[in-house]
Structure formats: C-alpha cells, structure tokens
XYZ file of C-alpha atoms in Angstrom:
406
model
C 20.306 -16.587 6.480
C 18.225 -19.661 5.310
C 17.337 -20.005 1.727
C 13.449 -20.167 3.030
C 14.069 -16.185 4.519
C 14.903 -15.243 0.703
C 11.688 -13.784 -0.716
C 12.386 -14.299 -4.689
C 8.452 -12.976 -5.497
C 8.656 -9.506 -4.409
C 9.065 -5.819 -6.746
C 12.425 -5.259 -5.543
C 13.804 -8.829 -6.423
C 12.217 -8.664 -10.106
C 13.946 -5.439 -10.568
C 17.275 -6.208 -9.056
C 17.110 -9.424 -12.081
C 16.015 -7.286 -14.661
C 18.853 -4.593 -13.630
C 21.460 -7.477 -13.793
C 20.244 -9.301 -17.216
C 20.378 -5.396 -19.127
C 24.134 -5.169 -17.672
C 25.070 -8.385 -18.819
C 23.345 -7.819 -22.291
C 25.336 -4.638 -22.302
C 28.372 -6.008 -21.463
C 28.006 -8.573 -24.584
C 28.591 -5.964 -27.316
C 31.390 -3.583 -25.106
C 33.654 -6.274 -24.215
C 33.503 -7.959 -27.508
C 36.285 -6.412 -29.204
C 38.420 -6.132 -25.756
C 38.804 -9.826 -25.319
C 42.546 -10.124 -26.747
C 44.071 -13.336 -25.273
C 41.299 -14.617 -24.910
C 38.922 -13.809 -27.416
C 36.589 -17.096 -27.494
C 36.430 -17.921 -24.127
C 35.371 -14.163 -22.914
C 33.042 -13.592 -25.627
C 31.404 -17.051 -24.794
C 31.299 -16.275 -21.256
C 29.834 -13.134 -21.870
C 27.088 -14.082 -24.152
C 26.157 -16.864 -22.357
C 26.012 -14.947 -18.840
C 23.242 -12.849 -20.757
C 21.080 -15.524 -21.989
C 21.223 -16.886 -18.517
C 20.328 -13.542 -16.685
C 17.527 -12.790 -19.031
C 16.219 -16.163 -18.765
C 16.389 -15.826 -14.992
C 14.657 -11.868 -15.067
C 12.232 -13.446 -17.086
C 11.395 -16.163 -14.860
C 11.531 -13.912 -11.414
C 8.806 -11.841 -13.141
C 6.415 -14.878 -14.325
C 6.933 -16.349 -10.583
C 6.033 -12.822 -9.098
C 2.895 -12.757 -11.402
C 1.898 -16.038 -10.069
C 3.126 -16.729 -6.270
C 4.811 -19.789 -7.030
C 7.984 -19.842 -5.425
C 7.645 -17.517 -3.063
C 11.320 -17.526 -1.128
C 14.093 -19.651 -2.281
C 13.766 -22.166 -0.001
C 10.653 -23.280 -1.291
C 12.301 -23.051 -5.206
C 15.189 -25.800 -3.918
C 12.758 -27.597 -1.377
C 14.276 -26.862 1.589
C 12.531 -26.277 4.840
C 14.358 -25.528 7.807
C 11.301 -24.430 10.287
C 8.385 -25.829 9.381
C 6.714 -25.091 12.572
C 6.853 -21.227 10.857
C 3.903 -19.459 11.795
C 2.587 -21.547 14.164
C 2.204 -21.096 18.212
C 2.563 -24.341 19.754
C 4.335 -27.633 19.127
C 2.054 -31.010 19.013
C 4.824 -33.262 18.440
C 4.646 -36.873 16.233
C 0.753 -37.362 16.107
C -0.246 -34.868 18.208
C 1.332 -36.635 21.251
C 2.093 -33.326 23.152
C -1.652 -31.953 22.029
C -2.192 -31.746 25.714
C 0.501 -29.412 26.538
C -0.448 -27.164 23.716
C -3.893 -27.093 25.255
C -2.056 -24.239 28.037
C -0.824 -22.228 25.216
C -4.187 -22.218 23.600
C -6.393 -21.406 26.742
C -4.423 -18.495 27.380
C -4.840 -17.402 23.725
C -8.345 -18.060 23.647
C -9.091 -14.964 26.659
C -8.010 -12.335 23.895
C -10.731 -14.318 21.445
C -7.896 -15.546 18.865
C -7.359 -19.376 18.062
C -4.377 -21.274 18.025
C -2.136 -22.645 15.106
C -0.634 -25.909 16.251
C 2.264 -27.794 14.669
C 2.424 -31.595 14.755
C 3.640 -34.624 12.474
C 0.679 -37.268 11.376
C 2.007 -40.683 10.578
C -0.625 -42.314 8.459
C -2.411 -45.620 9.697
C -2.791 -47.206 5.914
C 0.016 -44.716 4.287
C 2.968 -44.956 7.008
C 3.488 -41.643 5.558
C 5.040 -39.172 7.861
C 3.961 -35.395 6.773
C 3.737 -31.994 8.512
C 0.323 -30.911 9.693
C -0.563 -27.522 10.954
C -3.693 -27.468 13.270
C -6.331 -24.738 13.673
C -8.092 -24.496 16.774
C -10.518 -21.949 17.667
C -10.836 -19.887 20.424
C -13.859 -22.234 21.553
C -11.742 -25.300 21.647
C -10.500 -24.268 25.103
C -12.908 -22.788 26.426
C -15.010 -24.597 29.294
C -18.681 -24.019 28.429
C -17.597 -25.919 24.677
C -15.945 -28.615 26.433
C -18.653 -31.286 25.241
C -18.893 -29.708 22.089
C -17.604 -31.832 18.624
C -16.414 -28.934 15.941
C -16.582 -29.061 12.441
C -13.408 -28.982 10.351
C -12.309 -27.074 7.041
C -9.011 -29.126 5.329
C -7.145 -26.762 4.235
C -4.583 -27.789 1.101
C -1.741 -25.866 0.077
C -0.678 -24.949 -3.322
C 1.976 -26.694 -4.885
C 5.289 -26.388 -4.044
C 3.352 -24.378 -1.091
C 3.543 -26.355 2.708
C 1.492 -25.628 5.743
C 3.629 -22.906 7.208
C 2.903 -20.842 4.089
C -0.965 -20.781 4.978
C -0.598 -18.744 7.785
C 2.692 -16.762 6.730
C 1.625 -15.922 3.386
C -1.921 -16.186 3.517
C -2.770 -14.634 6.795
C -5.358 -17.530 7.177
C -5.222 -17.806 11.221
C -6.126 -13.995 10.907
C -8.839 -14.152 8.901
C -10.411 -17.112 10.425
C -10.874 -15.222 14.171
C -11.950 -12.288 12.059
C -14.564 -14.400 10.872
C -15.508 -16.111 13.797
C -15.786 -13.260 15.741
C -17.514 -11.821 13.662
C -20.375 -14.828 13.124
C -19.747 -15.327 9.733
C -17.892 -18.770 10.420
C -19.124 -21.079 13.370
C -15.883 -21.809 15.809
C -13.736 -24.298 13.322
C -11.301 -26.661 13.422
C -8.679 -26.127 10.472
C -6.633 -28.913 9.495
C -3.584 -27.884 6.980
C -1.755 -30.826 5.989
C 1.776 -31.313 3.869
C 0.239 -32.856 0.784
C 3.881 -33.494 -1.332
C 6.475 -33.805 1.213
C 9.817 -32.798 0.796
C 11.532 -32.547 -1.537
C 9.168 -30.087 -3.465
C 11.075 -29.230 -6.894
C 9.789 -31.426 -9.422
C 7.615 -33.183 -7.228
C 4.071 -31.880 -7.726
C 1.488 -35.042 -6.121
C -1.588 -33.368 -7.276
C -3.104 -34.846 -3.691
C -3.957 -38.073 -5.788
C -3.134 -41.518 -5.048
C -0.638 -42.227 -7.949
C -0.643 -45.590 -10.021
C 1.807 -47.745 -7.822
C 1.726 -44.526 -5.256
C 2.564 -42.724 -3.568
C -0.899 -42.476 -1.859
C -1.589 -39.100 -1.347
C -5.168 -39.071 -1.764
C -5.526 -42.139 0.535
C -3.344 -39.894 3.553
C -5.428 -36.807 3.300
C -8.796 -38.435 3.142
C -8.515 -41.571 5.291
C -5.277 -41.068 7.377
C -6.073 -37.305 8.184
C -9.494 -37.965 9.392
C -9.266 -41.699 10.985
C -6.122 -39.312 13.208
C -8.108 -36.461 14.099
C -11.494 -38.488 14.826
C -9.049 -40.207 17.545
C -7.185 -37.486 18.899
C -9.473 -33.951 18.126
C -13.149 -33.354 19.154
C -14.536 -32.972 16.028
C -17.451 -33.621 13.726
C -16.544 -36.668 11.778
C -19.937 -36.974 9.694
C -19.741 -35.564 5.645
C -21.938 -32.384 6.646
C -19.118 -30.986 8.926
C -16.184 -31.946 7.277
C -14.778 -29.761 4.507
C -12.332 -29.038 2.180
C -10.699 -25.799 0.688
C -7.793 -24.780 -1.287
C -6.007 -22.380 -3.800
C -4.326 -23.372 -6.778
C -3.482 -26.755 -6.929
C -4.888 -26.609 -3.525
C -8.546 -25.713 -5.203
C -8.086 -29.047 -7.535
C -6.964 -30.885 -4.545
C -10.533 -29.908 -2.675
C -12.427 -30.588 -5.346
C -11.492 -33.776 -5.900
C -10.879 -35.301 -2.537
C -14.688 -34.587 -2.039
C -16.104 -35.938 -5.530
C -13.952 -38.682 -5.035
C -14.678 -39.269 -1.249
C -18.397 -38.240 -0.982
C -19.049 -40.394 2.326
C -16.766 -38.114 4.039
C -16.905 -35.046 2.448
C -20.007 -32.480 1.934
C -18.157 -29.103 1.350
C -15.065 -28.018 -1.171
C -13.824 -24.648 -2.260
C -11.746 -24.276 -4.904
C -10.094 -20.825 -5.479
C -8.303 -20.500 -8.857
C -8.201 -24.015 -9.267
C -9.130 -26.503 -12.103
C -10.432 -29.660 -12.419
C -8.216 -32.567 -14.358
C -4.357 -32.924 -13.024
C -1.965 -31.416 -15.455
C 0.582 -33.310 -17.265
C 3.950 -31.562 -17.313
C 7.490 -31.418 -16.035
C 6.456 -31.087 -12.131
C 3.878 -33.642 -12.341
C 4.877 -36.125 -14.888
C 2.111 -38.947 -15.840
C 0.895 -39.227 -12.371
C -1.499 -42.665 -13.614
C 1.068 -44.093 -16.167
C -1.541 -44.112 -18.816
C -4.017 -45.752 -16.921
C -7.664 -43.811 -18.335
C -9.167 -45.203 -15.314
C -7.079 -43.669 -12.995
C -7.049 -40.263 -15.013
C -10.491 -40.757 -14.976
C -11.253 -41.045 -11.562
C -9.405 -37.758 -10.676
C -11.322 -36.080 -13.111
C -13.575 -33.651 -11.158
C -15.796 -33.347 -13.783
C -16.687 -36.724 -14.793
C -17.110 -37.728 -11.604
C -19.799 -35.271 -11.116
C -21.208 -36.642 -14.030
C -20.436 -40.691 -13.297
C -20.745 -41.091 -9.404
C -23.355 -37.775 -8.935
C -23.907 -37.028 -4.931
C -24.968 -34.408 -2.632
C -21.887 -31.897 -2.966
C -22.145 -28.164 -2.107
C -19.057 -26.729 -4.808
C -17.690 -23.378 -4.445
C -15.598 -22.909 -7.737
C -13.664 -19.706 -8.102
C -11.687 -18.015 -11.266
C -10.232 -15.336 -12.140
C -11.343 -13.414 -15.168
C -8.147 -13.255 -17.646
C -7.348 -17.165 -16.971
C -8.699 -18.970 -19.701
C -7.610 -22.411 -18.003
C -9.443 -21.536 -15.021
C -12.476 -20.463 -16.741
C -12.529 -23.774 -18.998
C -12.585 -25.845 -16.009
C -15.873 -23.817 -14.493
C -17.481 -24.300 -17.700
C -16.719 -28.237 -17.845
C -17.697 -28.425 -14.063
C -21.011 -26.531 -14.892
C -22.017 -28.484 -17.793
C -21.433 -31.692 -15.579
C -23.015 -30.744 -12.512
C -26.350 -32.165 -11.745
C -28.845 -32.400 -8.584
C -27.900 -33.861 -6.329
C -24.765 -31.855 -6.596
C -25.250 -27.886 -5.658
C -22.186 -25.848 -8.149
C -22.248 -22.098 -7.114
C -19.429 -21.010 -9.309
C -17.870 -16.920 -9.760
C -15.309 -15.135 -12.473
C -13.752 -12.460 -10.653
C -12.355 -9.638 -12.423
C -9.313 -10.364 -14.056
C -6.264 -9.577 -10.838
C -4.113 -12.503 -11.352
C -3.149 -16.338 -10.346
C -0.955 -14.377 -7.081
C -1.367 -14.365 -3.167
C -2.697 -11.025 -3.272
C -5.400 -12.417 -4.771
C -6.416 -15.049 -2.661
C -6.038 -13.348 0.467
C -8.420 -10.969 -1.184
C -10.598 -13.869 -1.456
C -10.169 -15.373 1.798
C -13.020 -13.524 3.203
C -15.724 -14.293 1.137
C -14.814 -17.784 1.052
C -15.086 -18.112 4.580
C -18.296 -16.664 4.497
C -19.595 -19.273 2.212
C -18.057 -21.968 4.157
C -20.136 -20.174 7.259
C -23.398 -20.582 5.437
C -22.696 -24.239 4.431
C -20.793 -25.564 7.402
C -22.723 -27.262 10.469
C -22.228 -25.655 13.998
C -20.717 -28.176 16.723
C -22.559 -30.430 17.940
C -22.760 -31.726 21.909
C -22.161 -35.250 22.817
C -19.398 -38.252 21.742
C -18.981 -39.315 18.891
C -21.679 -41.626 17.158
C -20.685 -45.179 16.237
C -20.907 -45.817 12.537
C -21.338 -42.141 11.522
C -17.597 -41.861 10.568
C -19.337 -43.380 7.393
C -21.886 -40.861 7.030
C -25.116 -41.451 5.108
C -23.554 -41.584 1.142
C -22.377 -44.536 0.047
C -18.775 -44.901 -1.305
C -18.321 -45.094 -5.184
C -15.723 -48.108 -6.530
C -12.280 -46.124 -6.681
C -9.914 -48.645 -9.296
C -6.884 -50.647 -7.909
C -3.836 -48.291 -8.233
C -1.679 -51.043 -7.474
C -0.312 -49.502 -4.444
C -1.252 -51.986 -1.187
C -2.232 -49.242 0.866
C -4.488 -47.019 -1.161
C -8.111 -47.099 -0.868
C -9.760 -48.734 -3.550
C -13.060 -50.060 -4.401
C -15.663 -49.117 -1.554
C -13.267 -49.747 1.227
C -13.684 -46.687 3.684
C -11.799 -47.903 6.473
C -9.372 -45.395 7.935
C-alpha cells in the first residue's frame, strides 16, 4: 500500500495515536525500576518514546481538526497517481485532449462532466505541473459546439494537489449538481498543481517569489495563454474566475487583485489575505516591502482599486480568518464589489468546505457569464482593465510591470 492510501486525518487514526502515547506514558513509570543492566539506556528509551508519541497524538489530532495532511503521502510529498480521481488522460499539454473527447461524450448522455488529467508546461515559466480539467457535460455535446465556456480556476490548499479536489472535496459532484440544476451555467474548471512536488516544507503561496520560482506568473499567464490555445473558452476578465479554500482562498484572491485584466471573479473560503511567514513558507520576498506589498490583498484593493466581484468566507471561531475580512472590508472601495460571510464557528476542516461548496457555486452562478457563440475575439485576451505595474522580482520570466503577454 502507497503512503498516499494512508488516511492520517480520520477518528480512528487520532485514537489509535492517543491509545499508543497513554501506553508509552504508562510504560515510563512501570519499567523504571525493572531496567537492571541497563538502567540508563531503557529508562531513556522509554521516556523519550513517550514524549515522541504524545507529540505525535497531539499532532494527528490538530491535523484532523484542520485537514491538512490528509493521508501520508501528502505529509512526505509523495504522489504516486496523480491522475486520482480523474476519468481520462490528456497527456503533456493536453496533447491527447482529443481522445479524451470519446470518454467525455459518452459521459455527457448521463448529464455528468468529465475530470481530465493532463501536464501544462508553461510558455514564460517552463514549469511542468499537474493540471486537472473540468469539462461539462455541454462541452461535448453538438448543439454547444460553437459555444466558448467560461472557466472557474480552481486552487488547492497547501500541501493539497489537484487529485484531492475531486477525492476529498467531491467538487466534480457538486459541480453537475449545480449545473443541472441551473444554479451554475455549463463551466469549464481548471485545477492546477500550484507547489509541485515535493510538498513538505514547500508552501509557494501561488506568488511569484523574489528570484522565483514564478508561481503567480504560471497560474495567471501560463494557465490561461494554454487553455485560450487548446480549450474553447471565454478568455475575457468577466468569464474567467478564480476560487479556492485555505491557502487556496488567498491564492484566488490575490491572483485576481493582482491580475485584474484577466480576472473578474474570486472566492475565497477560509482564506486570508497577506502570505504567512513561517516554517513552510519561509520569507517568500526576502524582505523586499514591495514584493510583500504587492501580494497583499488588501492594499491592493486599496492602491490599484478595479472592478472585482469578492466572495470572502470565514469561519466564526477563527480569529485569523475574521481579521483578514475586516482588513479586506475596510479596504474595499467601488469599483470593487466585497460580499463577505462569518459562518458559525465548524472548523478550518474538509467537512467544512464541502459544506460550503454549494453555496459558493451558487454565487459563482450569479456572477459568472454564460458561453458565448463565436471564435475567439482578437485583443480581448486583454480585456477592458488595464494592468497595474507588478515590481521586478528578479526572476527573468515573471511578469512584471504591465507586461500581460502570456
């Protein structure tokens, strides 16, 4: 069995750890005065097994609470199938797109969409990442065959990937639900890899780091210059969106404030709005207060305002995430449109946002445009918002300044 099969977040786990740390803290005072030989070494061992197994019970129960690790495999980084979850294969830049189309026609008669798996080699990047594709029942279907569909980008949560979108959070699911149900127009969900492997210790907060990597730069320009060329889809800002949970909510957010050309939707559920600065993420801008600046959701709002519709989701008993709704309130402004909520208090877990999931869609429903007949149009890849100066990170193939080529 594969260390990604190992589900570390469930009851059973968290009470199989606890079980083993009170046996070993048991053990500590009965063996202490049978250790005759050797006294030292077994009382050491035995006190030290303990600490370790509390530290560990303790641990299994805060990652429970929150969902982060959710099987081993994602603890060590390891990913053995990251295709998980999905129906089809794509291949490297959605070469084999055409033989998926089979899979997803015959899909498409029983009304669900497809989940497609494919690599996406950046154009300015030349980063390689995983990228699971959404594509609605419509997408095959012959009387939408003109037809250009919006798109929803879908982040993970750190050290989450795109398999665990549809595994964990149901998401495929939930979006036929909704689109059956005419609550979401027919979709196009695009789920990209936004840390690569290996995940421990490597949190990329989707921004484009000083000196790189460019992580911001792959999911805004490489994403979308790659699906414009090989997906019928909308490619102007009012139907192209982006979503997430977690560090997947701070990703959204700030891929569209930074990126309002492009951009004219973001959800963030359980999110925040400034990158953290700890032992996963490390100083992401090496001091530069530009950099941490521009990746501050807030003061963009409040330096570079635009037309933004903001979903911003917390949950009632986190104080971090409520902070960040009050600093994005107090610096959101017209032209930008903040609906914000505080759900009752139910915890930062996956329970939680697939509890969400619904009425999130049904927001993105009432914001998103339908699809739209007829080719692309030249020069709307742009859209109608002009590009704000992004600083020099230092890294050749980041975007920076107003350059929005893809």
């Amino acid at each position: 069995m594969h260390a990604s099969a190992i589900r570390i977040d469930t009851p059973p786990f968290v009470v199989g750890a606890a079980v083993v740390a009170l046996v070993c803290v048991a053990v500590v005072p009965w063996a202490w005065d049978r250790w005759r030989r050797r006294r030292v070494t077994g009382r050491v061992v035995t006190t030290v097994a303990a600490v370790v197994a509390v530290v560990l019970a303790c641990g299994s129960a805060v990652n429970s609470a929150g969902s982060f690790y959710p099987t081993l495999g994602s603890l060590l980084g390891t990913s053995p199938d990251p295709a998980e979850g999905t129906v089809a294969e794509g291949g490297p830049d959605g070469r084999d797109l055409g033989r998926a189309m089979t899979t997803a026609s015959d899909r498409a008669g029983g009304g669900r969409g497809s989940l497609v798996h494919l690599t996406v080699t950046g154009k300015r990047t030349g980063m390689t990442r995983d990228v699971d594709v959404y594509l609605p029942a419509a997408y095959t279907q012959p009387e939408w065959a003109g037809f250009r569909f919006p798109v929803v980008e879908w982040i993970p949560h750190f050290p989450g990937e795109p398999r665990q979108v549809a595994t964990l959070y149901g998401l495929p699911e939930q979006l036929d639900a909704a689109i059956a149900g005419h609550r979401l127009p027919p979709v196009v969900v695009i789920v990209p890899d936004p840390n690569g492997e290996p995940r421990l210790t490597h949190d990329s907060e989707c921004v484009d780091a000083a000196g790189g990597p460019d992580d911001d730069t792959f999911l805004s320009a490489d994403l979308r210059g790659w699906a414009r060329d090989h997906l019928r889809v909308r490619v102007d800002r009012q139907g192209w969106s982006a979503a997430g949970w977690s560090s997947g909510g701070y990703c959204a957010l700030d891929l569209a404030a930074r990126h309002p050309q492009w951009y004219g939707t973001a959800v963030s559920m359980n999110g925040y709005d400034v990158t953290p600065h700890d032992v996963q993420t490390g100083d992401l801008f090496r001091g530069r207060e530009d950099l941490r600046r521009a990746n501050d959701v807030s003061a963009i709002l409040r330096d570079h305002p635009a037309p933004l519709r903001l979903l911003a989701i917390a949950d009632a008993s986190a104080g971090d995430e409520c902070a960040a709704l009050d600093r994005l309130r107090a610096a959101a402004a017209p032209p930008a449109e903040l609906t914000t909520r505080v759900l009752p208090a139910a915890g930062h877990n996956l329970a939680t946002v697939r509890a969400e999931l619904p009425d999130v869609l049904n927001w993105l429903g009432s914001q998103l445009g339908n699809p739209v007949a007829g080719p692309d149009v030249p020069g709307q890849n742009a859209g109608t918002i002009p590009a704000w100066p992004l600083p020099d990170t230092g890294s050749p193939g980041a975007l920076h300044g107003t350059d929005t080529s893809l």
